[in-house]
Short mmCIF file of C-alpha atoms in Angstrom, two decimals:
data_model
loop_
_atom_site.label_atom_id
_atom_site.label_comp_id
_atom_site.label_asym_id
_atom_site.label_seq_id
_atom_site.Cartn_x
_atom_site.Cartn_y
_atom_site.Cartn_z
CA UNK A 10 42.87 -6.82 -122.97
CA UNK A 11 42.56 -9.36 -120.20
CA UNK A 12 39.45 -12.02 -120.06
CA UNK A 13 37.80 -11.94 -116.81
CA UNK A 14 35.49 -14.21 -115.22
CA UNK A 15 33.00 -13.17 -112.79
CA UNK A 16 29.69 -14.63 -111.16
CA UNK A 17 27.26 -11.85 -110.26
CA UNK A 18 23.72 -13.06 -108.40
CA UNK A 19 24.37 -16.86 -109.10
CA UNK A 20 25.19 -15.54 -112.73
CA UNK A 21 28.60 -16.24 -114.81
CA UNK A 22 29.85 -13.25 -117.39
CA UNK A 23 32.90 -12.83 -118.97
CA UNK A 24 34.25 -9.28 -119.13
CA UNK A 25 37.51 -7.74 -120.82
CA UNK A 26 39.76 -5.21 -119.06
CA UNK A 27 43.07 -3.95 -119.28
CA UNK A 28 45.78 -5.13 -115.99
CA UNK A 29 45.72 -2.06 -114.61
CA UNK A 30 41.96 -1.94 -114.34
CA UNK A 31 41.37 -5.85 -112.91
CA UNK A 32 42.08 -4.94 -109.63
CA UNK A 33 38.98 -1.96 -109.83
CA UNK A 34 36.74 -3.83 -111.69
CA UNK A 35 36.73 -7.06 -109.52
CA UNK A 36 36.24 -4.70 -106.35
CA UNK A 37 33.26 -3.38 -108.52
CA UNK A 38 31.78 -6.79 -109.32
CA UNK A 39 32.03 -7.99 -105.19
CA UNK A 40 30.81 -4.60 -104.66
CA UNK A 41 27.44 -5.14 -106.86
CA UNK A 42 27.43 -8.81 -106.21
CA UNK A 43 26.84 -7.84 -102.62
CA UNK A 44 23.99 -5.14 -102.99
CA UNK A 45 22.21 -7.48 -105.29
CA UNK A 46 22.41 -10.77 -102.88
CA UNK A 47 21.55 -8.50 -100.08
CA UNK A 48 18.27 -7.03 -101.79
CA UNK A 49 17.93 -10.92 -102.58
CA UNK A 50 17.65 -11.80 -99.43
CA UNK A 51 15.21 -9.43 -98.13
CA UNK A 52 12.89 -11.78 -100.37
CA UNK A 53 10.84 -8.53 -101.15
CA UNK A 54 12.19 -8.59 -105.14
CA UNK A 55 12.57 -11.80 -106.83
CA UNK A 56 13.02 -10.59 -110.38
CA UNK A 57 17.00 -10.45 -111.46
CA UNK A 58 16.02 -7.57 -113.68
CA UNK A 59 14.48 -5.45 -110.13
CA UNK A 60 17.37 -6.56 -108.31
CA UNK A 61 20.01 -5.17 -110.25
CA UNK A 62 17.75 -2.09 -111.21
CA UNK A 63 17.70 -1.46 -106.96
CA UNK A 64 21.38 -2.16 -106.84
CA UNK A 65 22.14 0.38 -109.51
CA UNK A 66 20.11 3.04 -107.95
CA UNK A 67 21.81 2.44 -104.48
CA UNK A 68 25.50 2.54 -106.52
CA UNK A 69 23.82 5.86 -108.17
CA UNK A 70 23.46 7.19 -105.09
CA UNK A 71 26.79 6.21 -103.13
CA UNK A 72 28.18 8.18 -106.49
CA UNK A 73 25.91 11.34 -105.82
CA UNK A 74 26.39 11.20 -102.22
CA UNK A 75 30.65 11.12 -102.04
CA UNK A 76 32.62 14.11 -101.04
CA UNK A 77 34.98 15.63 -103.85
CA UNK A 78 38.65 15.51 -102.78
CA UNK A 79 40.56 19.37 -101.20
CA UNK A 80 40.69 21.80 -104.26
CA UNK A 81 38.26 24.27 -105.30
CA UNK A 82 34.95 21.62 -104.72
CA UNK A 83 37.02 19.91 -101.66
CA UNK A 84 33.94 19.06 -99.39
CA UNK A 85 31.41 19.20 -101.99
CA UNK A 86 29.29 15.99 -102.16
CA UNK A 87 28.85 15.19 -106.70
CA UNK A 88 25.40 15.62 -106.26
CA UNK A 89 25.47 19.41 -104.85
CA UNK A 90 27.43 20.01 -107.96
CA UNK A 91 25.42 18.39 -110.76
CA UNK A 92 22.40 20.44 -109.33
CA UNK A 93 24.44 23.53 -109.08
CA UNK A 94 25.43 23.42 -112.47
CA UNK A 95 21.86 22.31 -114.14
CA UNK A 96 20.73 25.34 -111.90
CA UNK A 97 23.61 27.65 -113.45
CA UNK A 98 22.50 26.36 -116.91
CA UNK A 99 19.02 27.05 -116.28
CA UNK A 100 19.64 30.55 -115.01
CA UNK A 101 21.75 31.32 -117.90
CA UNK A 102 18.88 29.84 -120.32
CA UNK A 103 16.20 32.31 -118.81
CA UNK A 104 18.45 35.29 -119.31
CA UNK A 105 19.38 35.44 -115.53
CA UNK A 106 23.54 34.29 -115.31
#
């Protein structure tokens, strides 16, 4: 394991990752560094702890919202498919799948 150090929002951490995964997780710290100094600068949240609460719901939904790659769910956005199979598991729980 590698030590990393990042800022995020003005703020210093130090993170451990393997090599391979540096590359990934420093895309994913500029990536959340720039939601959260974006929803900074809108001046409408001031709190840290709000800020990176918004930014996580916005990375929650870029997650829900992307396409699967071609195969069997090729077009199929994550989101369709966690609801289809909560609604498959609650069909099968009322006696109906």
């Amino acid at each position: 394991m590698e030590r990393v150090d990042v800022t995020i929002l003005g703020r210093d951490y130090s993170l451990a990752c393997s090599a391979e995964e540096k590359p990934t997780l420093m895309a994913a710290v500029r990536h959340v560094d720039q939601l959260m100094l974006r929803i900074q600068g809108t001046g409408k949240i001031s709190s840290n702890e709000r800020i990176a609460v918004m930014a996580a719901l916005q990375v929650a939904g870029e997650l829900l919202a992307m396409k699967a790659p071609d195969g069997p769910l090729g077009g199929l956005a994550v989101g369709d498919f966690k609801r289809c199979l909560l609604y498959t598991s609650d069909a099968a729980d009322e006696g109906l799948g």
